[in-house]
Short mmCIF file of C-alpha atoms and ligand atoms in Angstrom, two decimals:
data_model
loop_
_atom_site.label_atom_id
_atom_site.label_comp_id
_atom_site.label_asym_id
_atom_site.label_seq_id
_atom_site.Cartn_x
_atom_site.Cartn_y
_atom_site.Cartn_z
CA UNK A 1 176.74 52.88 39.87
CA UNK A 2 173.59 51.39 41.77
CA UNK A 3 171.07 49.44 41.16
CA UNK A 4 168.84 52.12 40.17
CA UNK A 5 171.05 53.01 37.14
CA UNK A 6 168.97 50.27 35.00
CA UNK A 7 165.94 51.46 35.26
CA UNK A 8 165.20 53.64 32.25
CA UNK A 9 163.37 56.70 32.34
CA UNK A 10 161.58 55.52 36.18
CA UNK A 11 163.64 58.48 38.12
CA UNK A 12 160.57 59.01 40.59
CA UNK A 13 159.91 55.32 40.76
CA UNK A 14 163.63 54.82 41.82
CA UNK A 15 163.55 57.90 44.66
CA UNK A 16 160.14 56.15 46.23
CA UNK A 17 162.67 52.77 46.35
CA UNK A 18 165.55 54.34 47.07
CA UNK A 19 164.05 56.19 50.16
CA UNK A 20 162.26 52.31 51.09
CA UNK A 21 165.61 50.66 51.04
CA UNK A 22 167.04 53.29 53.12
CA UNK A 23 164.40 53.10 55.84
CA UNK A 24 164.65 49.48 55.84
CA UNK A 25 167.97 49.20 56.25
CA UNK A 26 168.27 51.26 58.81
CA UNK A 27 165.24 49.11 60.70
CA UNK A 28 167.26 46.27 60.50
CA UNK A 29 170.37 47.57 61.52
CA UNK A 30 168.68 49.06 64.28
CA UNK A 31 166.17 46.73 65.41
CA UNK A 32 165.67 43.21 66.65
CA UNK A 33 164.31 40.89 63.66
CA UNK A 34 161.12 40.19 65.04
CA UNK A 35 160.07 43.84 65.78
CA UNK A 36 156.98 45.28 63.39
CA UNK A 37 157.63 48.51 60.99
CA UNK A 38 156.69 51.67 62.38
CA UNK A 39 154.01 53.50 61.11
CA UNK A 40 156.01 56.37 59.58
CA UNK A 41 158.46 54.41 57.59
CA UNK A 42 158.63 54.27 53.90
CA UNK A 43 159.08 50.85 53.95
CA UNK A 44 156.19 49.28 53.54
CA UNK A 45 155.62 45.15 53.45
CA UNK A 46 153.52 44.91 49.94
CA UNK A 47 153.97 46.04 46.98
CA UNK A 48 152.80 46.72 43.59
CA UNK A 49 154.21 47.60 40.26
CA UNK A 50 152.71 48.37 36.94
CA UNK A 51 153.10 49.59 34.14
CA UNK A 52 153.33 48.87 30.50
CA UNK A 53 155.15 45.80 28.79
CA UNK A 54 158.98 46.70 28.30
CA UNK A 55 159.15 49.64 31.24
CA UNK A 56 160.72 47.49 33.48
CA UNK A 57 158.64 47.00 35.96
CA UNK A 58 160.15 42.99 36.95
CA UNK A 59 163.40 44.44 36.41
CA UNK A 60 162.15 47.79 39.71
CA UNK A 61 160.97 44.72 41.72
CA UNK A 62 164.28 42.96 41.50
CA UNK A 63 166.27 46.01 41.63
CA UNK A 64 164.41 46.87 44.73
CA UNK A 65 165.10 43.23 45.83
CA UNK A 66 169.02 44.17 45.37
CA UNK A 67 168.64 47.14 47.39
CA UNK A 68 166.63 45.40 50.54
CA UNK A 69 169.59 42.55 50.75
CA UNK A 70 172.59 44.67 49.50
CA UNK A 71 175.52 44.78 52.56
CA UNK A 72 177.76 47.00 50.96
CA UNK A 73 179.46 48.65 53.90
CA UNK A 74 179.48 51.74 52.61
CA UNK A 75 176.09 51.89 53.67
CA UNK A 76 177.02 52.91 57.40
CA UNK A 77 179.04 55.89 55.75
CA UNK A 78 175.60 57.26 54.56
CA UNK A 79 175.87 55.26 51.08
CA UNK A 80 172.62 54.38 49.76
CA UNK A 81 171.75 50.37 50.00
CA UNK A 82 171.64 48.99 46.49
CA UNK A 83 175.61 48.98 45.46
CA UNK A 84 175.00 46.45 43.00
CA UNK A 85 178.30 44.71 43.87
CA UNK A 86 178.19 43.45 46.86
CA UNK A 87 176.87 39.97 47.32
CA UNK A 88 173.51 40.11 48.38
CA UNK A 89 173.13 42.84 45.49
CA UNK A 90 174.65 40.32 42.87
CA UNK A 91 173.00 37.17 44.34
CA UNK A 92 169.39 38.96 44.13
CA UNK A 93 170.38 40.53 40.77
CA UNK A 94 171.53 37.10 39.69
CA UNK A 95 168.08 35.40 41.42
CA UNK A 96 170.39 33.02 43.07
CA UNK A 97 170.22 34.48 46.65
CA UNK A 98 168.13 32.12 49.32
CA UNK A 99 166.12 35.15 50.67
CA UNK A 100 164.58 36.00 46.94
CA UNK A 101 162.10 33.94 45.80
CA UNK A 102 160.73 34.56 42.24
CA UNK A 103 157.60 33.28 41.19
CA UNK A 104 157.17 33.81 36.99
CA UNK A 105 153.92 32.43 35.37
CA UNK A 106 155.31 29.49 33.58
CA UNK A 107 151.34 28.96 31.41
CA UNK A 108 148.68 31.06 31.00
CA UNK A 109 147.51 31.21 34.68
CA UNK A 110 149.74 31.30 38.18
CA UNK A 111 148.57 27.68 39.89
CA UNK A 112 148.49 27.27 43.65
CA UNK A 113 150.78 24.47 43.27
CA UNK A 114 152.72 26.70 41.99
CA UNK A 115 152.42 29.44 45.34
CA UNK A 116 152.36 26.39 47.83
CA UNK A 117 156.09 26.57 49.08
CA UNK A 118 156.41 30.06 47.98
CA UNK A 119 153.29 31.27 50.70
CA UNK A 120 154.47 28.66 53.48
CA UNK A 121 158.50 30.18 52.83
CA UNK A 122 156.80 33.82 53.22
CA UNK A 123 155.83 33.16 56.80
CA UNK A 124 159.13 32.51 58.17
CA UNK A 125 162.48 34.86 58.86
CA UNK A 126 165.06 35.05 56.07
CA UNK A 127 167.79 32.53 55.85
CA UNK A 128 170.97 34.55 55.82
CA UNK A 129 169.91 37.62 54.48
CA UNK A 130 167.84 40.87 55.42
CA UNK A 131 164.85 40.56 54.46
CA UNK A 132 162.18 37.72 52.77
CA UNK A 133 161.54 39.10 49.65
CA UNK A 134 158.79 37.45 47.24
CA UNK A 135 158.58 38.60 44.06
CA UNK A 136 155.81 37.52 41.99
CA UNK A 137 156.51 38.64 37.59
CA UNK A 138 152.83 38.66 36.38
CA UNK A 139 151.12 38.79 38.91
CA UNK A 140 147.91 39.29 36.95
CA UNK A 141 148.57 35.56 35.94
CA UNK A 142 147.46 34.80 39.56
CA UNK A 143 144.32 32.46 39.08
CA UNK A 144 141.51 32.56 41.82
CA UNK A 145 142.95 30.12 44.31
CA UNK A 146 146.57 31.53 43.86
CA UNK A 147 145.43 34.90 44.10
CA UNK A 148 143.60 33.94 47.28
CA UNK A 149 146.79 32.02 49.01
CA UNK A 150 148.88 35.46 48.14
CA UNK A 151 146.21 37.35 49.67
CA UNK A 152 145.86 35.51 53.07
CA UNK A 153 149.95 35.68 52.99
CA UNK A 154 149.53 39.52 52.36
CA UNK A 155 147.50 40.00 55.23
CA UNK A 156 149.58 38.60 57.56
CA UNK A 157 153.03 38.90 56.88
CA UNK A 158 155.74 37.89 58.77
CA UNK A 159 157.86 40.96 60.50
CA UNK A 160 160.82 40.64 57.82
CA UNK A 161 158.78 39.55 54.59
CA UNK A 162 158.11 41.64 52.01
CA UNK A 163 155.89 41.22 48.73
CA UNK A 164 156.72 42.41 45.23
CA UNK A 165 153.76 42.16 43.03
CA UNK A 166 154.33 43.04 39.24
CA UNK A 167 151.43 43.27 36.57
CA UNK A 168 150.72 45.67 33.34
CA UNK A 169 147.50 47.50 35.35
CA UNK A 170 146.05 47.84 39.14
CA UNK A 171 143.02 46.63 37.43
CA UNK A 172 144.70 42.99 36.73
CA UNK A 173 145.53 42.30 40.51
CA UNK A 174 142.11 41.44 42.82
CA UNK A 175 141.08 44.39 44.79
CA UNK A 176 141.26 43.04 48.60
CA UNK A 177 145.81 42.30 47.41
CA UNK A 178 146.37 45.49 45.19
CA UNK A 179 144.67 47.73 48.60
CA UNK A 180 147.49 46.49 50.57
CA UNK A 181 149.84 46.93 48.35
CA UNK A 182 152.20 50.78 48.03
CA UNK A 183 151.71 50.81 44.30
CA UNK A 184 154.24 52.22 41.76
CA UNK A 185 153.43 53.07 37.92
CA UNK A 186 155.99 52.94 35.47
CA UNK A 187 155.91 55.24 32.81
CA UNK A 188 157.04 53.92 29.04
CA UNK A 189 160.96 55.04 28.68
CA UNK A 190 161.44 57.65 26.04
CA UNK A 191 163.43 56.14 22.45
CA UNK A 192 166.41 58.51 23.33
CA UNK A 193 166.31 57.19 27.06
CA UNK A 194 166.15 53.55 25.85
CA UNK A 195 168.80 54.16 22.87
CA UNK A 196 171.31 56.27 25.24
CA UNK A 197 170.94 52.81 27.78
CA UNK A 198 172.33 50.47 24.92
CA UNK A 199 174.98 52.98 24.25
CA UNK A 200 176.08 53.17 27.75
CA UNK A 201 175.25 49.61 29.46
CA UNK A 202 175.80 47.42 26.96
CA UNK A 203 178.38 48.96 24.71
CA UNK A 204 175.66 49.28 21.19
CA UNK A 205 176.56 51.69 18.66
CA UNK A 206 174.74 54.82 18.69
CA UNK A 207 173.42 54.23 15.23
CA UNK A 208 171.90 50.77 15.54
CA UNK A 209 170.42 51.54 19.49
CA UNK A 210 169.15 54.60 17.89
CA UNK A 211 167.17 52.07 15.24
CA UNK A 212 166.36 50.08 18.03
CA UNK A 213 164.68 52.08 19.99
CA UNK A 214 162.54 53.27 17.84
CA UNK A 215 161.58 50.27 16.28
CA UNK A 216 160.48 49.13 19.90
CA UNK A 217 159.16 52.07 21.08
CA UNK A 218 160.00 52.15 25.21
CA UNK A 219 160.48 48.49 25.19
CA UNK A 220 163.75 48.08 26.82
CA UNK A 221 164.25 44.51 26.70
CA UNK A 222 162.86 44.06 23.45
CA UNK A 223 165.31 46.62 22.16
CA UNK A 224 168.11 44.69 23.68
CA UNK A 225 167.20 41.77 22.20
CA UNK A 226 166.87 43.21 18.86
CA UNK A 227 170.87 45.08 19.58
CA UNK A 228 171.70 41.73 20.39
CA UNK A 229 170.50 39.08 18.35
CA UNK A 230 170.93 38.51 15.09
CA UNK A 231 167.74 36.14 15.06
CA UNK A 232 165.16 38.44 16.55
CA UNK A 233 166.54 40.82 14.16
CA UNK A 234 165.66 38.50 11.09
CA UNK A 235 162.43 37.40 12.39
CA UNK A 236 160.76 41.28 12.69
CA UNK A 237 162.08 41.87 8.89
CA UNK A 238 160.21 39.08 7.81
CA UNK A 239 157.27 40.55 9.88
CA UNK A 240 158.09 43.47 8.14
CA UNK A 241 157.76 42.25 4.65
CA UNK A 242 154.55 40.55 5.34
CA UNK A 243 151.85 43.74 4.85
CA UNK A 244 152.91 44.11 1.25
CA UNK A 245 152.43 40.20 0.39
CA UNK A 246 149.32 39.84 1.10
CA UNK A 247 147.32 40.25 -1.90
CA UNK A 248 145.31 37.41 -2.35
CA UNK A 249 143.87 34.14 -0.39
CA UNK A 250 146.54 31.65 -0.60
CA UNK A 251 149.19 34.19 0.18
CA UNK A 252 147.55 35.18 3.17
CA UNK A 253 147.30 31.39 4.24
CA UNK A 254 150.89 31.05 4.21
CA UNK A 255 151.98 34.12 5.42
CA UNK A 256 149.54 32.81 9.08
CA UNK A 257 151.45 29.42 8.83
CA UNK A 258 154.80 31.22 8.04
CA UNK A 259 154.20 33.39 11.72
CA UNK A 260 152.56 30.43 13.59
CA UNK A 261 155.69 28.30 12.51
CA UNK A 262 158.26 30.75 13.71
CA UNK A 263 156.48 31.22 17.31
CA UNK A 264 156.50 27.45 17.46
CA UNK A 265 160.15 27.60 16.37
CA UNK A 266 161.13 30.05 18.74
CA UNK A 267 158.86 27.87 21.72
CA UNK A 268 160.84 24.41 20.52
CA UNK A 269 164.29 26.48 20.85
CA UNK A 270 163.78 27.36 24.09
CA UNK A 271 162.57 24.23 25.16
CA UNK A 272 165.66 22.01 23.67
CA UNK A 273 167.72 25.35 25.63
CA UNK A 274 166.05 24.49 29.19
CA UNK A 275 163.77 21.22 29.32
CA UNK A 276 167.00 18.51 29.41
CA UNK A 277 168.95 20.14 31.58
CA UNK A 278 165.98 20.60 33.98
CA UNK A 279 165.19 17.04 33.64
CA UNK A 280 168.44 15.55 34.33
CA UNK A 281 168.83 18.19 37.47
CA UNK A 282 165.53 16.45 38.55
CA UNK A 283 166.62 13.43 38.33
CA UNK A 284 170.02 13.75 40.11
CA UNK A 285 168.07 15.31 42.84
CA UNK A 286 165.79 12.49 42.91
CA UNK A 287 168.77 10.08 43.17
CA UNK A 288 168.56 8.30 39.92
CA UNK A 289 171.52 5.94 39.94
CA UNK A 290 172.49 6.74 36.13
CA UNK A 291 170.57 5.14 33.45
CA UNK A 292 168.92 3.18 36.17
CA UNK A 293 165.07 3.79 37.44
CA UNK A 294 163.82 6.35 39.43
CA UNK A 295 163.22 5.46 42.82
CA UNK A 296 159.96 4.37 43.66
CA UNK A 297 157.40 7.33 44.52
CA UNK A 298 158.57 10.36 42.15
CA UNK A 299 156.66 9.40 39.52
CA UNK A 300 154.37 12.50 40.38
CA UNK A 301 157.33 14.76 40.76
CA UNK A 302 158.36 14.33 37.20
CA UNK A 303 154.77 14.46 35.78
CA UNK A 304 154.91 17.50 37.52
CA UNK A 305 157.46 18.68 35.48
CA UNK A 306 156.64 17.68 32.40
CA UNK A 307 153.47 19.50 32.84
CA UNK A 308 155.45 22.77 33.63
CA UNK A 309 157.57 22.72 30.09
CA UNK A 310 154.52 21.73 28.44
CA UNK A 311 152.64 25.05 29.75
CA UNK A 312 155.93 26.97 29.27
CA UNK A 313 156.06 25.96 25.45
CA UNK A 314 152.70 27.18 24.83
CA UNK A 315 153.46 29.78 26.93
CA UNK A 316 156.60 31.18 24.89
CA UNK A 317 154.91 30.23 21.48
CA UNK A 318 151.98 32.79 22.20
CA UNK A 319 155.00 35.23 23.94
CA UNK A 320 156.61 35.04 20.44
CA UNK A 321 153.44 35.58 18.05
CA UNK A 322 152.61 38.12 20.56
CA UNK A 323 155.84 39.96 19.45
CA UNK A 324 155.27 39.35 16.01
CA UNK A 325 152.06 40.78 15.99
CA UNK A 326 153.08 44.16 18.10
CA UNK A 327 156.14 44.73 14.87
CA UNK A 328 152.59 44.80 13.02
CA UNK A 329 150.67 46.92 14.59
CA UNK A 330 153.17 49.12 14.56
CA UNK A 331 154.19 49.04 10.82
CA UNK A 332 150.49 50.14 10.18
CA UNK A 333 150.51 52.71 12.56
CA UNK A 334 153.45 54.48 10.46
CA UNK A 335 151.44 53.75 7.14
CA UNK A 336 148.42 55.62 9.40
CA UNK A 337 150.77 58.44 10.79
CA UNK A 338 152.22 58.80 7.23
CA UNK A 339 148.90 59.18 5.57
CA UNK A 340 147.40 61.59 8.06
CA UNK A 341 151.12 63.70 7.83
CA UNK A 342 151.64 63.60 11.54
CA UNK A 343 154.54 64.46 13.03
CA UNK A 344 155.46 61.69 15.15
CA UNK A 345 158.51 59.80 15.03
CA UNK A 346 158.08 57.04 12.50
CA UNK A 347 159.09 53.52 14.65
CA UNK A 348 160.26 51.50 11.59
CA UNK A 349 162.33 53.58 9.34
CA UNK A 350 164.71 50.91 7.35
CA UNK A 351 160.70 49.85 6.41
CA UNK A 352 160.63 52.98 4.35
CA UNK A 353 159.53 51.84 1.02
CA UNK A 354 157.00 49.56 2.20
CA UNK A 355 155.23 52.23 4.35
CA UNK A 356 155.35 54.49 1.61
CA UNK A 357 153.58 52.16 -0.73
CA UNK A 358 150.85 51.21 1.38
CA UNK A 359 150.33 54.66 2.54
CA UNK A 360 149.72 55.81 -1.05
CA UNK A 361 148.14 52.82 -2.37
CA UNK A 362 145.17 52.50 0.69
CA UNK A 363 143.28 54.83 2.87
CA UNK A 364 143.44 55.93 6.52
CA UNK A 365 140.29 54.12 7.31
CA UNK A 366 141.62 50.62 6.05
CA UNK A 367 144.64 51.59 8.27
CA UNK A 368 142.64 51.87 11.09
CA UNK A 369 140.63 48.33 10.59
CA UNK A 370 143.56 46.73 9.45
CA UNK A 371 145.30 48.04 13.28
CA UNK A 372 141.86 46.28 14.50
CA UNK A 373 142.38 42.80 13.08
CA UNK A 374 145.51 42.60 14.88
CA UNK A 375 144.18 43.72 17.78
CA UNK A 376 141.25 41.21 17.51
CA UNK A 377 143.78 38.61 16.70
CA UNK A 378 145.60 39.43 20.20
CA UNK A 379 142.09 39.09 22.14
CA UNK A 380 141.51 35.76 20.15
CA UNK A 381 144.87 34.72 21.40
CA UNK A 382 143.97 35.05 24.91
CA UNK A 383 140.93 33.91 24.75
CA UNK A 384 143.07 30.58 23.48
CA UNK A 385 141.58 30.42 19.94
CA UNK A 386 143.66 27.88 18.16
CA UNK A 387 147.08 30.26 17.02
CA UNK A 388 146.66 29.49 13.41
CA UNK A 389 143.04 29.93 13.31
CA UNK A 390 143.20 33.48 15.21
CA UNK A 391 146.31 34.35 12.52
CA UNK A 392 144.42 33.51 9.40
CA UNK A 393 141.53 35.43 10.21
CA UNK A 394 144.11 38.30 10.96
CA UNK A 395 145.83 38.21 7.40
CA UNK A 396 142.77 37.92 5.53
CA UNK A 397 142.06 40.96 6.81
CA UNK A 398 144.97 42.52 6.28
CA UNK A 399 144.87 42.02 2.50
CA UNK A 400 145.61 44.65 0.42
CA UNK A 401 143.59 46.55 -1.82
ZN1 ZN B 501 174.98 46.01 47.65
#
């Protein structure tokens, strides 16, 4: 076992980062701290890693992270760094060791409030372990002034810092960071590589990761989730039994609300899950004597926060519809592959009957606009159209017939 063995299907991805960690390692067990990385190593200070939603790409950075901190002494016996057990493996896996910062977009865009501490921690040696290691989850979040603090930091970084940049494309990352960035593409797992993972990792029976997997298509996490959770399973069969209910106005209406609703449920969930506990951890830290005032001056701090969960809730709401509306596209892109007798692999099998019906009772073409509502529901959504507006205009078009 290392920490390689999670990343599905990404075998030439994990030799580039094996073959990194090993060179580093072997520069800091060599070297004194301060000394620069010699041209020829494969260790490099910056880099980037794409590749489509579900691959894994945040889970190569962090992996990679593992590796660059692991202390396994095997290591000196020629074992490859990345054990996965020892404790800088576990603390990085974990995200509770010092020397791993990780910066996830918490709204729509990366603020440089957000990168302040981050970019001044990059410029200094790690605490207690190997290396600095910064890894920044969508990256392509970055906003013009965040993307220009991570840049400056890029150019110059410290001796022992390194950067770990994730984002779906090179084309979402400015040009002057992705150029000094070693960049790695992830490919989209296979369904058997995905399903044989669940089997093996985290102990799902063959038949239902098998479902899974298809159902997600290469998405590992999203297959997890589905394995997993009885509630994500629920929610994509009522997704599922939307196409065939919308036959006329007011049933379209509802079915928007009915999606918009469950997003917002999921959002509130996780906000009652993480926003109190957060809160009162502020507080302590603040010194609140209890059920007294806060001390005079950290007002700001906890408007601050406040303004964080209140960016994260929208955030996870359009997360959730976004998941919603991917089970739809592809339901209709069965209906489509059924229609035009294509052999693929059919994602949503236990939606059998449904697909069946629509692919007799409508036409490849409406298939193919129906696939473009959602998709111009998606663009809507990031352009921040108001959710329920974006939906309804999505399920009218969607209507049957
Ligand atoms: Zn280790």
């Amino acid at each position: 076992m290392t920490v390689w063995d999670d990343l599905v299907g990404q075998e030439k991805v994990s030799a580039v980062l094996d073959a990194a960690a090993r060179d580093a390692d072997a520069l800091v067990t060599a070297a004194r701290a301060d000394e620069p990385l010699p041209e020829a190593s494969k260790m490099t200070h910056a880099w980037l890693f794409t590749g489509p939603p579900g691959a894994g790409r945040n889970q190569a950075a962090r992996a990679f992270a593992a590796a660059l901190q692991c202390v396994s002494p095997d290591r000196a016996l020629g074992g490859t760094p990345g054990c996965g057990f020892c404790d800088g493996c576990h603390t990085a896996l974990l995200g509770t060791h010092a020397d791993v910062t990780t910066v996830a977009a918490v709204g729509a865009e990366i603020l440089v409030k957000d990168m302040r501490d981050t970019v001044r921690k990059s410029y200094t040696a790690p605490a207690t372990g190997r290396w600095q290691v910064i890894l920044v989850e969508d990256a392509e979040r970055l906003n013009e002034k965040s993307a220009n603090a991570v840049l400056k930091a890029v150019e110059e970084p410290a001796p022992r810092t390194v950067w770990l940049l994730c984002a779906p494309s090179v084309e979402d990352v400015l040009p002057t960071i992705r150029s000094r960035c070693r960049h790695l593409n992830l490919r989209t797992p296979s369904v058997e590589a995905v399903a044989d993972m669940l089997v093996r990792r985290d102990g799902i029976e063959p038949e239902v990761a098998a479902s899974v997997a298809a159902a997600t298509q290469g998405h590992v996490d999203r297959a997890r989730r589905l394995a997993t959770d009885p509630a994500a399973r629920a929610r994509r069969a009522a997704v599922l039994k939307l196409p065939l209910r919308l036959d006329e106005v007011g049933a379209c209406l509802k079915a928007a609300q009915e999606l918009v609703d469950a997003a917002a449920e999921d959002a509130k969930q996780l906000a009652e899950e993480m926003d109190g506990r957060e809160t009162e951890e502020l507080k302590t830290a603040l010194g609140a004597a209890q059920g007294g005032r806060l001390p005079r001056g950290t007002a700001g701090v906890m408007k601050d926060l406040e303004d964080m969960q209140k960016r994260r809730r929208t955030r996870t709401q359009r997360d959730s519809l976004d998941v919603a509306l991917g089970d739809l596209t592809a339901f209709y892109r069965d209906v489509l592959a059924l229609q035009l007798g294509t052999r693929v692999a059919i994602a949503n099998a236990d939606a059998g009957d449904a697909l069946d019906r629509l692919a007799r009772g409508s036409t490849p073409e409406s298939t193919l606009r129906r696939i473009e509502a959602i998709s111009a529901c998606r663009e809507a959504l990031d352009r921040n159209v108001a959710p329920l507006l974006a939906v309804e205009a999505m399920t009218m078009a969607l209507r049957a017939g």
